[in-house]
Coordinates of C-alpha atoms and ligand atoms in Angstrom, one line a residue:
M1 CA 222.3 40.7 -182.3
G2 CA 224.0 39.1 -179.3
F3 CA 222.8 39.3 -175.6
M4 CA 225.3 42.1 -174.6
Q5 CA 224.4 44.3 -177.6
M6 CA 220.6 43.7 -176.9
L7 CA 221.1 44.7 -173.3
E8 CA 223.1 47.9 -174.1
A9 CA 220.4 48.9 -176.7
A10 CA 217.6 48.2 -174.2
W11 CA 219.2 50.2 -171.4
A12 CA 219.4 53.2 -173.8
R13 CA 216.1 52.8 -175.7
N14 CA 214.0 52.5 -172.6
D15 CA 216.2 54.6 -170.3
S16 CA 215.8 51.8 -167.9
L17 CA 217.8 49.5 -165.6
V18 CA 214.6 47.6 -164.5
C19 CA 214.3 43.9 -165.1
V20 CA 210.8 42.5 -164.5
G21 CA 210.9 39.0 -163.0
L22 CA 208.2 36.7 -164.2
D23 CA 207.3 34.4 -161.2
P24 CA 203.8 33.3 -161.8
E25 CA 201.9 32.2 -158.6
P26 CA 198.4 31.2 -159.7
Q27 CA 196.9 31.6 -156.2
R28 CA 197.7 35.3 -156.5
F29 CA 196.2 35.8 -159.9
P30 CA 193.1 37.9 -160.3
A31 CA 189.8 36.0 -159.9
A32 CA 189.0 36.3 -163.6
L33 CA 192.0 34.2 -164.5
R34 CA 191.8 31.5 -161.8
D35 CA 189.8 28.9 -163.8
D36 CA 191.5 29.7 -167.1
P37 CA 193.6 26.7 -168.2
D38 CA 196.0 29.1 -170.0
A39 CA 196.2 31.5 -167.0
V40 CA 200.0 31.3 -166.5
F41 CA 200.7 32.4 -170.1
R42 CA 197.9 35.0 -170.1
F43 CA 198.9 36.6 -166.8
C44 CA 202.6 36.8 -167.8
A45 CA 202.0 38.0 -171.3
A46 CA 199.7 40.8 -170.0
I47 CA 202.5 41.9 -167.6
V48 CA 205.1 41.8 -170.4
D49 CA 202.9 43.8 -172.8
A50 CA 202.2 46.4 -170.0
T51 CA 205.9 46.9 -169.1
A52 CA 208.0 46.1 -172.2
D53 CA 208.8 49.8 -172.9
L54 CA 209.9 50.3 -169.3
V55 CA 212.5 47.5 -168.9
C56 CA 215.9 46.4 -170.0
A57 CA 215.1 42.7 -169.6
F58 CA 212.6 40.1 -168.5
K59 CA 213.6 37.3 -166.2
P60 CA 211.2 34.3 -166.1
Q61 CA 212.0 31.9 -163.1
I62 CA 211.8 28.4 -164.5
A63 CA 210.6 26.7 -161.2
H64 CA 207.4 28.8 -161.2
F65 CA 206.5 27.2 -164.6
A66 CA 208.0 23.7 -164.2
A67 CA 206.4 23.0 -160.8
R68 CA 202.9 23.1 -162.5
G69 CA 203.9 21.5 -165.8
A70 CA 203.7 24.8 -167.6
E71 CA 207.0 24.5 -169.6
E72 CA 205.1 24.9 -172.8
A73 CA 203.6 28.2 -171.5
L74 CA 207.1 29.4 -170.7
Q75 CA 208.2 28.5 -174.3
R76 CA 205.3 30.5 -175.7
L77 CA 205.9 33.4 -173.3
I78 CA 209.6 33.7 -174.5
A79 CA 208.5 33.5 -178.1
H80 CA 205.8 36.1 -177.4
I81 CA 208.4 38.5 -175.9
H82 CA 210.7 38.1 -179.0
A83 CA 207.9 38.5 -181.5
Q84 CA 206.0 41.4 -179.8
H85 CA 208.9 43.2 -178.1
P86 CA 212.0 42.5 -180.2
G87 CA 215.2 43.8 -178.6
V88 CA 214.1 43.1 -175.0
P89 CA 216.4 40.3 -173.8
V90 CA 215.1 37.3 -171.8
I91 CA 217.1 35.9 -169.0
L92 CA 216.0 32.4 -168.0
D93 CA 216.5 32.1 -164.2
A94 CA 217.3 28.4 -164.0
K95 CA 220.6 28.5 -161.9
R96 CA 222.1 25.6 -164.0
G97 CA 225.5 24.0 -163.6
D98 CA 226.4 20.2 -163.8
I99 CA 229.1 17.9 -165.1
G100 CA 230.0 18.8 -168.7
S101 CA 227.9 16.2 -170.5
T102 CA 224.8 17.2 -168.6
A103 CA 225.6 20.9 -168.8
A104 CA 225.5 20.7 -172.6
Y105 CA 221.9 19.6 -172.5
Y106 CA 221.0 22.3 -170.0
A107 CA 222.5 24.9 -172.4
E108 CA 220.5 23.3 -175.3
E109 CA 217.3 23.5 -173.1
A110 CA 217.8 27.2 -172.2
F111 CA 218.9 28.5 -175.5
D112 CA 217.4 26.2 -178.1
R113 CA 214.3 24.8 -176.5
Y114 CA 213.2 27.9 -174.6
G115 CA 214.9 30.5 -176.8
A116 CA 216.4 32.5 -173.9
D117 CA 219.0 35.1 -174.5
A118 CA 220.8 34.5 -171.2
V119 CA 220.6 32.0 -168.3
T120 CA 221.5 32.1 -164.6
L121 CA 224.2 29.7 -163.6
N122 CA 225.6 28.2 -160.4
P123 CA 229.5 28.4 -160.4
Y124 CA 229.9 25.9 -157.5
L125 CA 230.9 22.9 -159.7
G126 CA 233.6 24.9 -161.5
R127 CA 234.3 26.1 -165.0
D128 CA 233.6 22.8 -167.0
A129 CA 230.1 22.8 -165.5
V130 CA 229.3 26.1 -167.2
Q131 CA 231.6 25.9 -170.2
P132 CA 228.8 24.9 -172.7
F133 CA 227.1 28.2 -171.7
L134 CA 230.3 30.3 -171.9
D135 CA 230.9 28.9 -175.4
R136 CA 227.6 30.4 -176.7
A137 CA 229.2 33.7 -177.3
D138 CA 226.0 35.4 -178.4
K139 CA 224.2 34.4 -175.2
G140 CA 224.6 35.7 -171.7
A141 CA 226.0 33.6 -168.9
V142 CA 224.8 35.0 -165.5
L143 CA 226.8 33.5 -162.7
L144 CA 225.7 33.6 -159.0
C145 CA 228.2 35.5 -157.0
R146 CA 226.6 37.0 -153.8
T147 CA 223.0 36.0 -153.7
S148 CA 220.2 38.0 -152.0
N149 CA 219.0 35.5 -149.4
P150 CA 220.0 35.4 -145.7
G151 CA 221.9 32.1 -146.2
A152 CA 224.2 33.8 -148.7
R153 CA 226.6 34.3 -145.8
D154 CA 226.9 30.5 -145.0
L155 CA 229.3 29.7 -147.9
Q156 CA 229.8 32.8 -150.0
D157 CA 231.6 34.8 -147.2
L158 CA 234.0 32.0 -146.3
V159 CA 237.6 33.1 -146.6
V160 CA 239.4 31.0 -149.3
R161 CA 243.0 30.8 -150.4
D162 CA 243.7 31.2 -154.2
A163 CA 246.4 29.6 -156.2
A164 CA 248.8 32.5 -155.5
G165 CA 248.3 32.2 -151.8
G166 CA 246.1 35.3 -151.5
E167 CA 243.1 35.2 -149.2
R168 CA 239.7 36.6 -150.0
R169 CA 236.0 35.7 -149.5
L170 CA 234.5 33.1 -151.8
Y171 CA 232.1 35.6 -153.5
Q172 CA 235.1 37.9 -154.2
H173 CA 237.0 34.9 -155.7
V174 CA 234.0 34.0 -157.9
A175 CA 233.8 37.6 -159.1
A176 CA 237.6 37.8 -159.9
T177 CA 237.6 34.3 -161.5
V178 CA 234.6 35.1 -163.8
A179 CA 235.9 38.5 -164.7
R180 CA 239.5 37.4 -165.4
E181 CA 239.3 33.8 -166.6
W182 CA 235.8 32.8 -167.6
N183 CA 234.8 35.9 -169.6
A184 CA 236.9 35.2 -172.8
N185 CA 233.8 35.8 -174.9
G186 CA 232.7 38.9 -173.1
N187 CA 229.3 37.3 -172.3
C188 CA 229.5 36.9 -168.5
L189 CA 227.4 38.7 -165.9
L190 CA 227.2 38.2 -162.2
V191 CA 224.2 38.0 -159.7
V192 CA 224.6 40.2 -156.6
G193 CA 221.8 40.7 -154.2
A194 CA 220.4 44.2 -153.5
T195 CA 220.1 43.1 -149.9
Y196 CA 224.0 43.3 -149.6
P197 CA 224.9 46.8 -150.9
E198 CA 228.5 46.8 -149.4
E199 CA 229.2 43.5 -151.1
L200 CA 227.8 45.0 -154.3
A201 CA 230.3 47.8 -154.2
D202 CA 233.0 45.3 -153.6
V203 CA 232.0 43.2 -156.6
R204 CA 231.8 46.4 -158.8
R205 CA 235.4 47.2 -157.8
I206 CA 236.6 43.7 -158.7
V207 CA 234.8 43.3 -162.1
G208 CA 235.0 46.8 -163.7
D209 CA 232.1 47.4 -166.0
M210 CA 230.7 43.9 -166.1
P211 CA 226.9 43.9 -166.0
L212 CA 225.4 42.8 -162.7
L213 CA 221.9 41.3 -162.2
V214 CA 220.6 42.5 -158.9
P215 CA 217.5 40.8 -157.4
G216 CA 216.3 41.8 -154.0
V217 CA 214.5 45.1 -154.3
G218 CA 210.8 45.2 -153.7
A219 CA 209.5 42.1 -151.8
Q220 CA 213.0 41.4 -150.3
G221 CA 213.4 45.0 -149.1
G222 CA 216.7 46.1 -150.8
D223 CA 217.5 49.8 -150.9
V224 CA 217.2 51.0 -154.5
G225 CA 219.4 54.1 -153.9
A226 CA 222.2 52.1 -152.3
V227 CA 222.1 49.6 -155.2
V228 CA 222.4 52.3 -157.8
R229 CA 225.2 54.2 -156.0
N230 CA 227.2 51.1 -155.2
G231 CA 226.5 49.1 -158.3
R232 CA 226.4 51.4 -161.3
S233 CA 229.2 51.2 -163.9
A234 CA 231.2 54.3 -165.0
A235 CA 228.7 54.9 -167.7
G236 CA 225.8 55.0 -165.2
T237 CA 224.4 51.7 -166.4
G238 CA 225.9 48.2 -165.7
L239 CA 222.8 47.0 -163.7
L240 CA 219.7 44.9 -164.2
I241 CA 217.7 45.6 -161.1
S242 CA 215.2 42.8 -160.9
S243 CA 211.8 42.9 -159.2
S244 CA 209.2 40.2 -159.4
R245 CA 206.4 40.0 -156.8
A246 CA 206.3 43.8 -156.1
I247 CA 205.5 44.4 -159.8
L248 CA 203.5 41.2 -160.7
Y249 CA 201.1 41.4 -157.7
A250 CA 200.9 45.2 -157.3
S251 CA 197.1 44.7 -157.6
A252 CA 195.1 41.5 -157.0
G253 CA 192.2 42.9 -159.1
A254 CA 191.3 43.1 -162.8
D255 CA 193.7 46.1 -163.1
Y256 CA 196.8 44.0 -162.3
A257 CA 198.5 44.8 -165.6
E258 CA 198.1 48.6 -165.2
A259 CA 199.2 48.3 -161.6
A260 CA 202.3 46.4 -162.7
R261 CA 203.0 49.1 -165.2
D262 CA 202.7 51.8 -162.5
A263 CA 205.0 49.8 -160.2
A264 CA 207.6 49.3 -163.0
L265 CA 207.5 53.0 -163.9
A266 CA 207.9 54.0 -160.2
L267 CA 211.0 51.7 -159.9
R268 CA 212.5 53.0 -163.2
D269 CA 212.0 56.6 -162.0
A270 CA 213.4 55.8 -158.5
I271 CA 216.5 54.2 -160.1
N272 CA 217.0 57.0 -162.6
R273 CA 216.8 59.7 -159.9
C274 CA 220.0 58.1 -158.4
R275 CA 222.0 57.4 -161.5
Ligands
LIG301 O1 220.2 35.9 -155.3 C1 219.1 35.7 -155.9 C2 219.1 35.1 -157.1 C3 217.8 34.9 -157.7 N1 216.7 35.4 -157.1 C4 215.4 35.3 -157.9 O2 214.9 36.6 -158.2 C5 213.5 36.7 -158.0 C6 213.2 37.6 -156.8 O3 211.8 37.8 -156.7 P1 211.2 39.0 -155.8 O4 209.7 38.7 -155.8 O5 211.6 40.3 -156.5 O6 211.8 39.0 -154.4 C7 213.1 35.3 -157.7 O7 212.7 34.7 -158.9 C8 214.3 34.6 -157.2 O8 214.3 33.2 -157.5 C9 216.8 36.1 -155.9 O9 215.8 36.5 -155.4 N2 218.0 36.2 -155.4

């Protein structure tokens, strides 16, 4: 089953638009795990097992693993998700994009080494820099459009002129270009931050029902109601609303996995009340 089919099935099966972000920060782990050499895998696997029936996807962030040489733990974690929770797609948050010859290796790394079902991509280098990902029709290509951070305004809001002479903001141009030109295989999604609900509505208008990955609720303070109202598709889905720290570190104690489950359930319910 390809990524888009997995996502549609997970939305329906778990009645959920929640994506749990897996951003391990060992200094925030419970005391019992701190001296465990396999703590990164164990912590994340416990969160996965506690929340898998409440989510439409998991999103491990690669820097949180690579910074401490835990790539092998990431590989095992993704294999664990596929083996224990088949049908829950994994989006590798790696924000890749480079000249074509290098991009081909990045695609191989994400999909063949790590076994991810989708990967986040930076569109700044242009189409050839993400073409090896677009060509994997069974995998998701999740392109940054209007990111959740304060600096998103610095470049993404600049007014640009397109080939036809029309003017629009850069993020609007990215949304339209991905939807109309890069999505030939129907495997594209966009990242739009929850912290910019007006821009989210704007992107939804531009791209129709294309799925949107929306980080920025929870620790970054995005408004869940505004995200759902402005970002849902005509079918009341179309969103992967991602939260990492607010779920992972809901408790610093031995009950961290139960607390993560409670936080994921609360987010799922808050989203579903607005759908
Ligand atoms: O625009 C973006 C794109 C990616 N992210 C990533 O999402 C999570 C957010 O973590 P929280 O703890 O829920 O704030 C993190 O991995 C970022 O790298 C984003 O925040 N904004």
